[in-house]
């Protein structure tokens, strides 16, 4: 359920400018985590309700959302 909630939060935060999304959920020994890259016209500053989600933007304008237990909190 937490994976779906995180996916939904990313979608809602990047609409209506969402153009492309690549989403990967992964289970590690520490628990569930995710990686997601997004191409959109409007970049959110953070995700409401998911303060542990790391957000980076590269020089090409792609957004990278990352959240793993070892990186400050998993799902």
PDB file with SEQRES, HELIX, SHEET and CRYST1 records, atoms N, CA, C and O in Angstrom:
SEQRES   1 A   75  UNK UNK UNK UNK UNK UNK UNK UNK UNK UNK UNK UNK UNK          
SEQRES   2 A   75  UNK UNK UNK UNK UNK UNK UNK UNK UNK UNK UNK UNK UNK          
SEQRES   3 A   75  UNK UNK UNK UNK UNK UNK UNK UNK UNK UNK UNK UNK UNK          
SEQRES   4 A   75  UNK UNK UNK UNK UNK UNK UNK UNK UNK UNK UNK UNK UNK          
SEQRES   5 A   75  UNK UNK UNK UNK UNK UNK UNK UNK UNK UNK UNK UNK UNK          
SEQRES   6 A   75  UNK UNK UNK UNK UNK UNK UNK UNK UNK UNK                      
HELIX    1 AA1 UNK A    2  UNK A   14  1                                  13    
HELIX    2 AA2 UNK A   69  UNK A   71  5                                   3    
SHEET    1 AA1 4 UNK A  18  UNK A  28  0                                        
SHEET    2 AA1 4 UNK A  31  UNK A  40 -1                                        
SHEET    3 AA1 4 UNK A  62  UNK A  67 -1                                        
SHEET    4 AA1 4 UNK A  54  UNK A  57 -1                                        
CRYST1    1.000    1.000    1.000  90.00  90.00  90.00 P 1           1          
ATOM      1  N   UNK A   1       0.818  -1.180   0.000  1.00  0.00           N  
ATOM      2  CA  UNK A   1       0.000   0.000   0.000  1.00  0.00           C  
ATOM      3  C   UNK A   1       0.878   1.266   0.000  1.00  0.00           C  
ATOM      4  O   UNK A   1       0.551   2.255  -0.656  1.00  0.00           O  
ATOM      5  N   UNK A   2       1.980   1.220   0.734  1.00  0.00           N  
ATOM      6  CA  UNK A   2       2.873   2.385   0.821  1.00  0.00           C  
ATOM      7  C   UNK A   2       3.513   2.692  -0.536  1.00  0.00           C  
ATOM      8  O   UNK A   2       3.721   3.859  -0.868  1.00  0.00           O  
ATOM      9  N   UNK A   3       3.823   1.665  -1.314  1.00  0.00           N  
ATOM     10  CA  UNK A   3       4.401   1.873  -2.646  1.00  0.00           C  
ATOM     11  C   UNK A   3       3.388   2.610  -3.529  1.00  0.00           C  
ATOM     12  O   UNK A   3       3.741   3.561  -4.228  1.00  0.00           O  
ATOM     13  N   UNK A   4       2.138   2.168  -3.492  1.00  0.00           N  
ATOM     14  CA  UNK A   4       1.102   2.842  -4.284  1.00  0.00           C  
ATOM     15  C   UNK A   4       0.925   4.285  -3.833  1.00  0.00           C  
ATOM     16  O   UNK A   4       0.787   5.180  -4.667  1.00  0.00           O  
ATOM     17  N   UNK A   5       0.926   4.520  -2.526  1.00  0.00           N  
ATOM     18  CA  UNK A   5       0.773   5.888  -2.010  1.00  0.00           C  
ATOM     19  C   UNK A   5       1.904   6.795  -2.494  1.00  0.00           C  
ATOM     20  O   UNK A   5       1.668   7.948  -2.853  1.00  0.00           O  
ATOM     21  N   UNK A   6       3.127   6.273  -2.502  1.00  0.00           N  
ATOM     22  CA  UNK A   6       4.267   7.062  -2.981  1.00  0.00           C  
ATOM     23  C   UNK A   6       4.136   7.333  -4.479  1.00  0.00           C  
ATOM     24  O   UNK A   6       4.396   8.449  -4.929  1.00  0.00           O  
ATOM     25  N   UNK A   7       3.736   6.326  -5.251  1.00  0.00           N  
ATOM     26  CA  UNK A   7       3.523   6.488  -6.689  1.00  0.00           C  
ATOM     27  C   UNK A   7       2.456   7.551  -6.947  1.00  0.00           C  
ATOM     28  O   UNK A   7       2.636   8.426  -7.794  1.00  0.00           O  
ATOM     29  N   UNK A   8       1.351   7.470  -6.216  1.00  0.00           N  
ATOM     30  CA  UNK A   8       0.270   8.436  -6.368  1.00  0.00           C  
ATOM     31  C   UNK A   8       0.726   9.858  -6.023  1.00  0.00           C  
ATOM     32  O   UNK A   8       0.355  10.813  -6.705  1.00  0.00           O  
ATOM     33  N   UNK A   9       1.527   9.993  -4.968  1.00  0.00           N  
ATOM     34  CA  UNK A   9       2.021  11.312  -4.564  1.00  0.00           C  
ATOM     35  C   UNK A   9       2.905  11.919  -5.649  1.00  0.00           C  
ATOM     36  O   UNK A   9       2.822  13.118  -5.916  1.00  0.00           O  
ATOM     37  N   UNK A  10       3.744  11.109  -6.271  1.00  0.00           N  
ATOM     38  CA  UNK A  10       4.614  11.597  -7.346  1.00  0.00           C  
ATOM     39  C   UNK A  10       3.777  12.031  -8.548  1.00  0.00           C  
ATOM     40  O   UNK A  10       4.012  13.097  -9.117  1.00  0.00           O  
ATOM     41  N   UNK A  11       2.808  11.212  -8.930  1.00  0.00           N  
ATOM     42  CA  UNK A  11       1.940  11.550 -10.063  1.00  0.00           C  
ATOM     43  C   UNK A  11       1.198  12.860  -9.800  1.00  0.00           C  
ATOM     44  O   UNK A  11       1.200  13.759 -10.642  1.00  0.00           O  
ATOM     45  N   UNK A  12       0.568  12.964  -8.642  1.00  0.00           N  
ATOM     46  CA  UNK A  12      -0.209  14.162  -8.321  1.00  0.00           C  
ATOM     47  C   UNK A  12       0.661  15.413  -8.248  1.00  0.00           C  
ATOM     48  O   UNK A  12       0.220  16.495  -8.638  1.00  0.00           O  
ATOM     49  N   UNK A  13       1.904  15.277  -7.749  1.00  0.00           N  
ATOM     50  CA  UNK A  13       2.792  16.434  -7.611  1.00  0.00           C  
ATOM     51  C   UNK A  13       3.315  16.923  -8.961  1.00  0.00           C  
ATOM     52  O   UNK A  13       3.684  18.090  -9.090  1.00  0.00           O  
ATOM     53  N   UNK A  14       3.352  16.056  -9.959  1.00  0.00           N  
ATOM     54  CA  UNK A  14       3.927  16.431 -11.253  1.00  0.00           C  
ATOM     55  C   UNK A  14       2.879  16.715 -12.335  1.00  0.00           C  
ATOM     56  O   UNK A  14       3.226  17.158 -13.430  1.00  0.00           O  
ATOM     57  N   UNK A  15       1.614  16.466 -12.039  1.00  0.00           N  
ATOM     58  CA  UNK A  15       0.552  16.802 -13.003  1.00  0.00           C  
ATOM     59  C   UNK A  15       0.279  18.284 -12.965  1.00  0.00           C  
ATOM     60  O   UNK A  15       0.475  18.868 -11.899  1.00  0.00           O  
ATOM     61  N   UNK A  16      -0.142  18.940 -13.989  1.00  0.00           N  
ATOM     62  CA  UNK A  16      -0.501  18.428 -15.309  1.00  0.00           C  
ATOM     63  C   UNK A  16       0.665  18.381 -16.285  1.00  0.00           C  
ATOM     64  O   UNK A  16       0.474  18.018 -17.446  1.00  0.00           O  
ATOM     65  N   UNK A  17       1.869  18.739 -15.847  1.00  0.00           N  
ATOM     66  CA  UNK A  17       3.004  18.801 -16.766  1.00  0.00           C  
ATOM     67  C   UNK A  17       3.760  17.505 -16.947  1.00  0.00           C  
ATOM     68  O   UNK A  17       4.808  17.498 -17.594  1.00  0.00           O  
ATOM     69  N   UNK A  18       3.262  16.393 -16.392  1.00  0.00           N  
ATOM     70  CA  UNK A  18       3.942  15.098 -16.490  1.00  0.00           C  
ATOM     71  C   UNK A  18       3.994  14.630 -17.940  1.00  0.00           C  
ATOM     72  O   UNK A  18       2.976  14.582 -18.631  1.00  0.00           O  
ATOM     73  N   UNK A  19       5.209  14.283 -18.391  1.00  0.00           N  
ATOM     74  CA  UNK A  19       5.388  13.815 -19.764  1.00  0.00           C  
ATOM     75  C   UNK A  19       5.840  12.357 -19.799  1.00  0.00           C  
ATOM     76  O   UNK A  19       5.349  11.581 -20.618  1.00  0.00           O  
ATOM     77  N   UNK A  20       6.764  11.977 -18.924  1.00  0.00           N  
ATOM     78  CA  UNK A  20       7.289  10.611 -18.882  1.00  0.00           C  
ATOM     79  C   UNK A  20       7.612  10.247 -17.446  1.00  0.00           C  
ATOM     80  O   UNK A  20       7.984  11.103 -16.644  1.00  0.00           O  
ATOM     81  N   UNK A  21       7.464   8.944 -17.125  1.00  0.00           N  
ATOM     82  CA  UNK A  21       7.793   8.475 -15.778  1.00  0.00           C  
ATOM     83  C   UNK A  21       8.369   7.063 -15.866  1.00  0.00           C  
ATOM     84  O   UNK A  21       7.890   6.226 -16.630  1.00  0.00           O  
ATOM     85  N   UNK A  22       9.395   6.821 -15.077  1.00  0.00           N  
ATOM     86  CA  UNK A  22       9.973   5.489 -14.922  1.00  0.00           C  
ATOM     87  C   UNK A  22      10.009   5.221 -13.429  1.00  0.00           C  
ATOM     88  O   UNK A  22      10.694   5.927 -12.689  1.00  0.00           O  
ATOM     89  N   UNK A  23       9.281   4.212 -12.980  1.00  0.00           N  
ATOM     90  CA  UNK A  23       9.113   3.941 -11.553  1.00  0.00           C  
ATOM     91  C   UNK A  23       9.624   2.544 -11.243  1.00  0.00           C  
ATOM     92  O   UNK A  23       9.296   1.587 -11.945  1.00  0.00           O  
ATOM     93  N   UNK A  24      10.429   2.427 -10.189  1.00  0.00           N  
ATOM     94  CA  UNK A  24      10.967   1.134  -9.779  1.00  0.00           C  
ATOM     95  C   UNK A  24      10.850   0.994  -8.266  1.00  0.00           C  
ATOM     96  O   UNK A  24      11.396   1.806  -7.520  1.00  0.00           O  
ATOM     97  N   UNK A  25      10.137  -0.035  -7.814  1.00  0.00           N  
ATOM     98  CA  UNK A  25      10.062  -0.361  -6.389  1.00  0.00           C  
ATOM     99  C   UNK A  25      10.959  -1.565  -6.149  1.00  0.00           C  
ATOM    100  O   UNK A  25      11.004  -2.488  -6.962  1.00  0.00           O  
ATOM    101  N   UNK A  26      11.671  -1.553  -5.033  1.00  0.00           N  
ATOM    102  CA  UNK A  26      12.650  -2.599  -4.765  1.00  0.00           C  
ATOM    103  C   UNK A  26      12.610  -2.981  -3.284  1.00  0.00           C  
ATOM    104  O   UNK A  26      12.520  -2.121  -2.409  1.00  0.00           O  
ATOM    105  N   UNK A  27      12.679  -4.282  -3.025  1.00  0.00           N  
ATOM    106  CA  UNK A  27      12.731  -4.756  -1.642  1.00  0.00           C  
ATOM    107  C   UNK A  27      14.176  -5.111  -1.308  1.00  0.00           C  
ATOM    108  O   UNK A  27      14.809  -5.891  -2.019  1.00  0.00           O  
ATOM    109  N   UNK A  28      14.688  -4.542  -0.234  1.00  0.00           N  
ATOM    110  CA  UNK A  28      16.035  -4.832   0.241  1.00  0.00           C  
ATOM    111  C   UNK A  28      15.932  -5.471   1.622  1.00  0.00           C  
ATOM    112  O   UNK A  28      14.833  -5.643   2.149  1.00  0.00           O  
ATOM    113  N   UNK A  29      17.043  -5.813   2.190  1.00  0.00           N  
ATOM    114  CA  UNK A  29      17.058  -6.393   3.539  1.00  0.00           C  
ATOM    115  C   UNK A  29      16.532  -5.400   4.580  1.00  0.00           C  
ATOM    116  O   UNK A  29      16.036  -5.812   5.628  1.00  0.00           O  
ATOM    117  N   UNK A  30      16.635  -4.102   4.301  1.00  0.00           N  
ATOM    118  CA  UNK A  30      16.161  -3.078   5.224  1.00  0.00           C  
ATOM    119  C   UNK A  30      14.686  -2.738   5.027  1.00  0.00           C  
ATOM    120  O   UNK A  30      14.096  -2.078   5.881  1.00  0.00           O  
ATOM    121  N   UNK A  31      14.081  -3.169   3.931  1.00  0.00           N  
ATOM    122  CA  UNK A  31      12.678  -2.875   3.662  1.00  0.00           C  
ATOM    123  C   UNK A  31      12.471  -2.379   2.237  1.00  0.00           C  
ATOM    124  O   UNK A  31      13.375  -2.459   1.405  1.00  0.00           O  
ATOM    125  N   UNK A  32      11.292  -1.871   1.966  1.00  0.00           N  
ATOM    126  CA  UNK A  32      10.938  -1.385   0.633  1.00  0.00           C  
ATOM    127  C   UNK A  32      11.469   0.018   0.379  1.00  0.00           C  
ATOM    128  O   UNK A  32      11.524   0.859   1.276  1.00  0.00           O  
ATOM    129  N   UNK A  33      11.855   0.241  -0.859  1.00  0.00           N  
ATOM    130  CA  UNK A  33      12.285   1.557  -1.291  1.00  0.00           C  
ATOM    131  C   UNK A  33      11.882   1.768  -2.728  1.00  0.00           C  
ATOM    132  O   UNK A  33      11.325   0.873  -3.365  1.00  0.00           O  
ATOM    133  N   UNK A  34      12.162   2.956  -3.244  1.00  0.00           N  
ATOM    134  CA  UNK A  34      11.789   3.229  -4.629  1.00  0.00           C  
ATOM    135  C   UNK A  34      12.740   4.215  -5.268  1.00  0.00           C  
ATOM    136  O   UNK A  34      13.414   5.004  -4.604  1.00  0.00           O  
ATOM    137  N   UNK A  35      12.766   4.136  -6.595  1.00  0.00           N  
ATOM    138  CA  UNK A  35      13.469   5.100  -7.438  1.00  0.00           C  
ATOM    139  C   UNK A  35      12.503   5.471  -8.546  1.00  0.00           C  
ATOM    140  O   UNK A  35      11.791   4.618  -9.074  1.00  0.00           O  
ATOM    141  N   UNK A  36      12.482   6.726  -8.887  1.00  0.00           N  
ATOM    142  CA  UNK A  36      11.564   7.180  -9.922  1.00  0.00           C  
ATOM    143  C   UNK A  36      12.197   8.354 -10.654  1.00  0.00           C  
ATOM    144  O   UNK A  36      12.689   9.291 -10.025  1.00  0.00           O  
ATOM    145  N   UNK A  37      12.185   8.302 -11.978  1.00  0.00           N  
ATOM    146  CA  UNK A  37      12.632   9.455 -12.762  1.00  0.00           C  
ATOM    147  C   UNK A  37      11.426   9.980 -13.527  1.00  0.00           C  
ATOM    148  O   UNK A  37      10.606   9.213 -14.032  1.00  0.00           O  
ATOM    149  N   UNK A  38      11.336  11.292 -13.600  1.00  0.00           N  
ATOM    150  CA  UNK A  38      10.167  11.951 -14.169  1.00  0.00           C  
ATOM    151  C   UNK A  38      10.622  13.097 -15.063  1.00  0.00           C  
ATOM    152  O   UNK A  38      11.543  13.843 -14.732  1.00  0.00           O  
ATOM    153  N   UNK A  39       9.956  13.212 -16.196  1.00  0.00           N  
ATOM    154  CA  UNK A  39      10.124  14.396 -17.038  1.00  0.00           C  
ATOM    155  C   UNK A  39       8.806  15.150 -16.990  1.00  0.00           C  
ATOM    156  O   UNK A  39       7.761  14.618 -17.365  1.00  0.00           O  
ATOM    157  N   UNK A  40       8.861  16.395 -16.524  1.00  0.00           N  
ATOM    158  CA  UNK A  40       7.652  17.204 -16.427  1.00  0.00           C  
ATOM    159  C   UNK A  40       8.015  18.675 -16.580  1.00  0.00           C  
ATOM    160  O   UNK A  40       9.176  19.064 -16.453  1.00  0.00           O  
ATOM    161  N   UNK A  41       7.002  19.477 -16.853  1.00  0.00           N  
ATOM    162  CA  UNK A  41       7.245  20.899 -17.066  1.00  0.00           C  
ATOM    163  C   UNK A  41       7.302  21.687 -15.761  1.00  0.00           C  
ATOM    164  O   UNK A  41       7.979  22.713 -15.697  1.00  0.00           O  
ATOM    165  N   UNK A  42       6.609  21.232 -14.723  1.00  0.00           N  
ATOM    166  CA  UNK A  42       6.597  21.916 -13.427  1.00  0.00           C  
ATOM    167  C   UNK A  42       7.150  20.985 -12.355  1.00  0.00           C  
ATOM    168  O   UNK A  42       6.587  19.919 -12.105  1.00  0.00           O  
ATOM    169  N   UNK A  43       8.237  21.377 -11.730  1.00  0.00           N  
ATOM    170  CA  UNK A  43       8.878  20.542 -10.726  1.00  0.00           C  
ATOM    171  C   UNK A  43       8.403  20.904  -9.325  1.00  0.00           C  
ATOM    172  O   UNK A  43       8.451  22.074  -8.946  1.00  0.00           O  
ATOM    173  N   UNK A  44       7.943  19.924  -8.546  1.00  0.00           N  
ATOM    174  CA  UNK A  44       7.575  20.212  -7.159  1.00  0.00           C  
ATOM    175  C   UNK A  44       8.828  20.411  -6.312  1.00  0.00           C  
ATOM    176  O   UNK A  44       9.883  19.857  -6.623  1.00  0.00           O  
ATOM    177  N   UNK A  45       8.719  21.188  -5.260  1.00  0.00           N  
ATOM    178  CA  UNK A  45       9.842  21.400  -4.344  1.00  0.00           C  
ATOM    179  C   UNK A  45       9.999  20.216  -3.404  1.00  0.00           C  
ATOM    180  O   UNK A  45      11.113  19.889  -2.994  1.00  0.00           O  
ATOM    181  N   UNK A  46       8.894  19.576  -3.061  1.00  0.00           N  
ATOM    182  CA  UNK A  46       8.888  18.413  -2.159  1.00  0.00           C  
ATOM    183  C   UNK A  46       7.550  17.711  -2.339  1.00  0.00           C  
ATOM    184  O   UNK A  46       6.652  18.215  -3.014  1.00  0.00           O  
ATOM    185  N   UNK A  47       7.435  16.551  -1.732  1.00  0.00           N  
ATOM    186  CA  UNK A  47       6.173  15.816  -1.790  1.00  0.00           C  
ATOM    187  C   UNK A  47       5.468  15.915  -0.443  1.00  0.00           C  
ATOM    188  O   UNK A  47       6.024  15.507   0.577  1.00  0.00           O  
ATOM    189  N   UNK A  48       4.261  16.448  -0.428  1.00  0.00           N  
ATOM    190  CA  UNK A  48       3.518  16.520   0.832  1.00  0.00           C  
ATOM    191  C   UNK A  48       3.288  15.115   1.396  1.00  0.00           C  
ATOM    192  O   UNK A  48       2.904  14.201   0.666  1.00  0.00           O  
ATOM    193  N   UNK A  49       3.521  14.956   2.671  1.00  0.00           N  
ATOM    194  CA  UNK A  49       3.313  13.662   3.318  1.00  0.00           C  
ATOM    195  C   UNK A  49       4.476  12.704   3.198  1.00  0.00           C  
ATOM    196  O   UNK A  49       4.464  11.651   3.837  1.00  0.00           O  
ATOM    197  N   UNK A  50       5.487  13.032   2.399  1.00  0.00           N  
ATOM    198  CA  UNK A  50       6.666  12.174   2.245  1.00  0.00           C  
ATOM    199  C   UNK A  50       7.944  13.002   2.401  1.00  0.00           C  
ATOM    200  O   UNK A  50       8.710  13.137   1.447  1.00  0.00           O  
ATOM    201  N   UNK A  51       8.177  13.551   3.583  1.00  0.00           N  
ATOM    202  CA  UNK A  51       9.354  14.407   3.758  1.00  0.00           C  
ATOM    203  C   UNK A  51      10.679  13.656   3.603  1.00  0.00           C  
ATOM    204  O   UNK A  51      11.712  14.281   3.361  1.00  0.00           O  
ATOM    205  N   UNK A  52      10.666  12.326   3.739  1.00  0.00           N  
ATOM    206  CA  UNK A  52      11.897  11.544   3.617  1.00  0.00           C  
ATOM    207  C   UNK A  52      12.277  11.278   2.159  1.00  0.00           C  
ATOM    208  O   UNK A  52      13.361  10.760   1.891  1.00  0.00           O  
ATOM    209  N   UNK A  53      11.397  11.625   1.214  1.00  0.00           N  
ATOM    210  CA  UNK A  53      11.675  11.429  -0.202  1.00  0.00           C  
ATOM    211  C   UNK A  53      12.726  12.431  -0.659  1.00  0.00           C  
ATOM    212  O   UNK A  53      12.561  13.638  -0.488  1.00  0.00           O  
ATOM    213  N   UNK A  54      13.807  11.923  -1.240  1.00  0.00           N  
ATOM    214  CA  UNK A  54      14.852  12.786  -1.784  1.00  0.00           C  
ATOM    215  C   UNK A  54      14.475  13.171  -3.210  1.00  0.00           C  
ATOM    216  O   UNK A  54      14.011  12.334  -3.985  1.00  0.00           O  
ATOM    217  N   UNK A  55      14.672  14.419  -3.546  1.00  0.00           N  
ATOM    218  CA  UNK A  55      14.317  14.925  -4.870  1.00  0.00           C  
ATOM    219  C   UNK A  55      15.512  15.670  -5.450  1.00  0.00           C  
ATOM    220  O   UNK A  55      16.044  16.593  -4.832  1.00  0.00           O  
ATOM    221  N   UNK A  56      15.926  15.256  -6.645  1.00  0.00           N  
ATOM    222  CA  UNK A  56      17.039  15.915  -7.333  1.00  0.00           C  
ATOM    223  C   UNK A  56      16.617  16.213  -8.763  1.00  0.00           C  
ATOM    224  O   UNK A  56      15.756  15.531  -9.319  1.00  0.00           O  
ATOM    225  N   UNK A  57      17.217  17.218  -9.345  1.00  0.00           N  
ATOM    226  CA  UNK A  57      16.958  17.578 -10.748  1.00  0.00           C  
ATOM    227  C   UNK A  57      18.300  17.632 -11.468  1.00  0.00           C  
ATOM    228  O   UNK A  57      19.252  18.235 -10.970  1.00  0.00           O  
ATOM    229  N   UNK A  58      18.377  16.999 -12.646  1.00  0.00           N  
ATOM    230  CA  UNK A  58      19.636  17.028 -13.387  1.00  0.00           C  
ATOM    231  C   UNK A  58      19.636  18.177 -14.396  1.00  0.00           C  
ATOM    232  O   UNK A  58      18.657  18.913 -14.517  1.00  0.00           O  
ATOM    233  N   UNK A  59      20.742  18.314 -15.111  1.00  0.00           N  
ATOM    234  CA  UNK A  59      20.899  19.422 -16.057  1.00  0.00           C  
ATOM    235  C   UNK A  59      19.945  19.329 -17.247  1.00  0.00           C  
ATOM    236  O   UNK A  59      19.677  20.332 -17.908  1.00  0.00           O  
ATOM    237  N   UNK A  60      19.437  18.133 -17.519  1.00  0.00           N  
ATOM    238  CA  UNK A  60      18.499  17.944 -18.629  1.00  0.00           C  
ATOM    239  C   UNK A  60      17.051  18.184 -18.215  1.00  0.00           C  
ATOM    240  O   UNK A  60      16.146  18.089 -19.044  1.00  0.00           O  
ATOM    241  N   UNK A  61      16.827  18.494 -16.935  1.00  0.00           N  
ATOM    242  CA  UNK A  61      15.484  18.768 -16.462  1.00  0.00           C  
ATOM    243  C   UNK A  61      14.738  17.565 -15.921  1.00  0.00           C  
ATOM    244  O   UNK A  61      13.568  17.686 -15.558  1.00  0.00           O  
ATOM    245  N   UNK A  62      15.379  16.403 -15.857  1.00  0.00           N  
ATOM    246  CA  UNK A  62      14.733  15.225 -15.290  1.00  0.00           C  
ATOM    247  C   UNK A  62      14.724  15.307 -13.769  1.00  0.00           C  
ATOM    248  O   UNK A  62      15.687  15.778 -13.163  1.00  0.00           O  
ATOM    249  N   UNK A  63      13.647  14.855 -13.160  1.00  0.00           N  
ATOM    250  CA  UNK A  63      13.542  14.784 -11.703  1.00  0.00           C  
ATOM    251  C   UNK A  63      13.798  13.355 -11.265  1.00  0.00           C  
ATOM    252  O   UNK A  63      13.372  12.409 -11.927  1.00  0.00           O  
ATOM    253  N   UNK A  64      14.494  13.202 -10.149  1.00  0.00           N  
ATOM    254  CA  UNK A  64      14.767  11.883  -9.592  1.00  0.00           C  
ATOM    255  C   UNK A  64      14.252  11.846  -8.160  1.00  0.00           C  
ATOM    256  O   UNK A  64      14.721  12.592  -7.300  1.00  0.00           O  
ATOM    257  N   UNK A  65      13.293  10.978  -7.917  1.00  0.00           N  
ATOM    258  CA  UNK A  65      12.761  10.744  -6.579  1.00  0.00           C  
ATOM    259  C   UNK A  65      13.374   9.450  -6.064  1.00  0.00           C  
ATOM    260  O   UNK A  65      13.376   8.440  -6.769  1.00  0.00           O  
ATOM    261  N   UNK A  66      13.893   9.473  -4.840  1.00  0.00           N  
ATOM    262  CA  UNK A  66      14.521   8.294  -4.258  1.00  0.00           C  
ATOM    263  C   UNK A  66      14.139   8.195  -2.791  1.00  0.00           C  
ATOM    264  O   UNK A  66      14.138   9.191  -2.066  1.00  0.00           O  
ATOM    265  N   UNK A  67      13.815   6.977  -2.363  1.00  0.00           N  
ATOM    266  CA  UNK A  67      13.528   6.755  -0.945  1.00  0.00           C  
ATOM    267  C   UNK A  67      13.834   5.298  -0.610  1.00  0.00           C  
ATOM    268  O   UNK A  67      13.137   4.385  -1.053  1.00  0.00           O  
ATOM    269  N   UNK A  68      14.889   5.098   0.179  1.00  0.00           N  
ATOM    270  CA  UNK A  68      15.285   3.773   0.643  1.00  0.00           C  
ATOM    271  C   UNK A  68      15.568   3.871   2.144  1.00  0.00           C  
ATOM    272  O   UNK A  68      15.920   4.944   2.635  1.00  0.00           O  
ATOM    273  N   UNK A  69      15.417   2.765   2.877  1.00  0.00           N  
ATOM    274  CA  UNK A  69      15.654   2.797   4.317  1.00  0.00           C  
ATOM    275  C   UNK A  69      17.024   3.331   4.706  1.00  0.00           C  
ATOM    276  O   UNK A  69      17.139   4.068   5.686  1.00  0.00           O  
ATOM    277  N   UNK A  70      18.062   2.976   3.960  1.00  0.00           N  
ATOM    278  CA  UNK A  70      19.414   3.433   4.275  1.00  0.00           C  
ATOM    279  C   UNK A  70      19.607   4.923   3.983  1.00  0.00           C  
ATOM    280  O   UNK A  70      20.588   5.524   4.420  1.00  0.00           O  
ATOM    281  N   UNK A  71      18.657   5.519   3.236  1.00  0.00           N  
ATOM    282  CA  UNK A  71      18.786   6.915   2.830  1.00  0.00           C  
ATOM    283  C   UNK A  71      17.807   7.820   3.585  1.00  0.00           C  
ATOM    284  O   UNK A  71      17.399   8.857   3.063  1.00  0.00           O  
ATOM    285  N   UNK A  72      17.436   7.442   4.784  1.00  0.00           N  
ATOM    286  CA  UNK A  72      16.600   8.330   5.565  1.00  0.00           C  
ATOM    287  C   UNK A  72      15.170   7.888   5.737  1.00  0.00           C  
ATOM    288  O   UNK A  72      14.339   8.672   6.195  1.00  0.00           O  
ATOM    289  N   UNK A  73      14.857   6.669   5.390  1.00  0.00           N  
ATOM    290  CA  UNK A  73      13.497   6.179   5.642  1.00  0.00           C  
ATOM    291  C   UNK A  73      12.900   5.497   4.453  1.00  0.00           C  
ATOM    292  O   UNK A  73      12.800   6.078   3.372  1.00  0.00           O  
ATOM    293  N   UNK A  74      12.504   4.268   4.646  1.00  0.00           N  
ATOM    294  CA  UNK A  74      11.858   3.500   3.579  1.00  0.00           C  
ATOM    295  C   UNK A  74      10.367   3.500   3.760  1.00  0.00           C  
ATOM    296  O   UNK A  74       9.811   4.218   4.591  1.00  0.00           O  
ATOM    297  N   UNK A  75       9.743   2.683   2.968  1.00  0.00           N  
ATOM    298  CA  UNK A  75       8.286   2.593   2.993  1.00  0.00           C  
ATOM    299  C   UNK A  75       7.816   1.490   3.918  1.00  0.00           C  
ATOM    300  O   UNK A  75       6.612   1.275   4.060  1.00  0.00           O  
TER     301      UNK A  75                                                      
END                                                                             
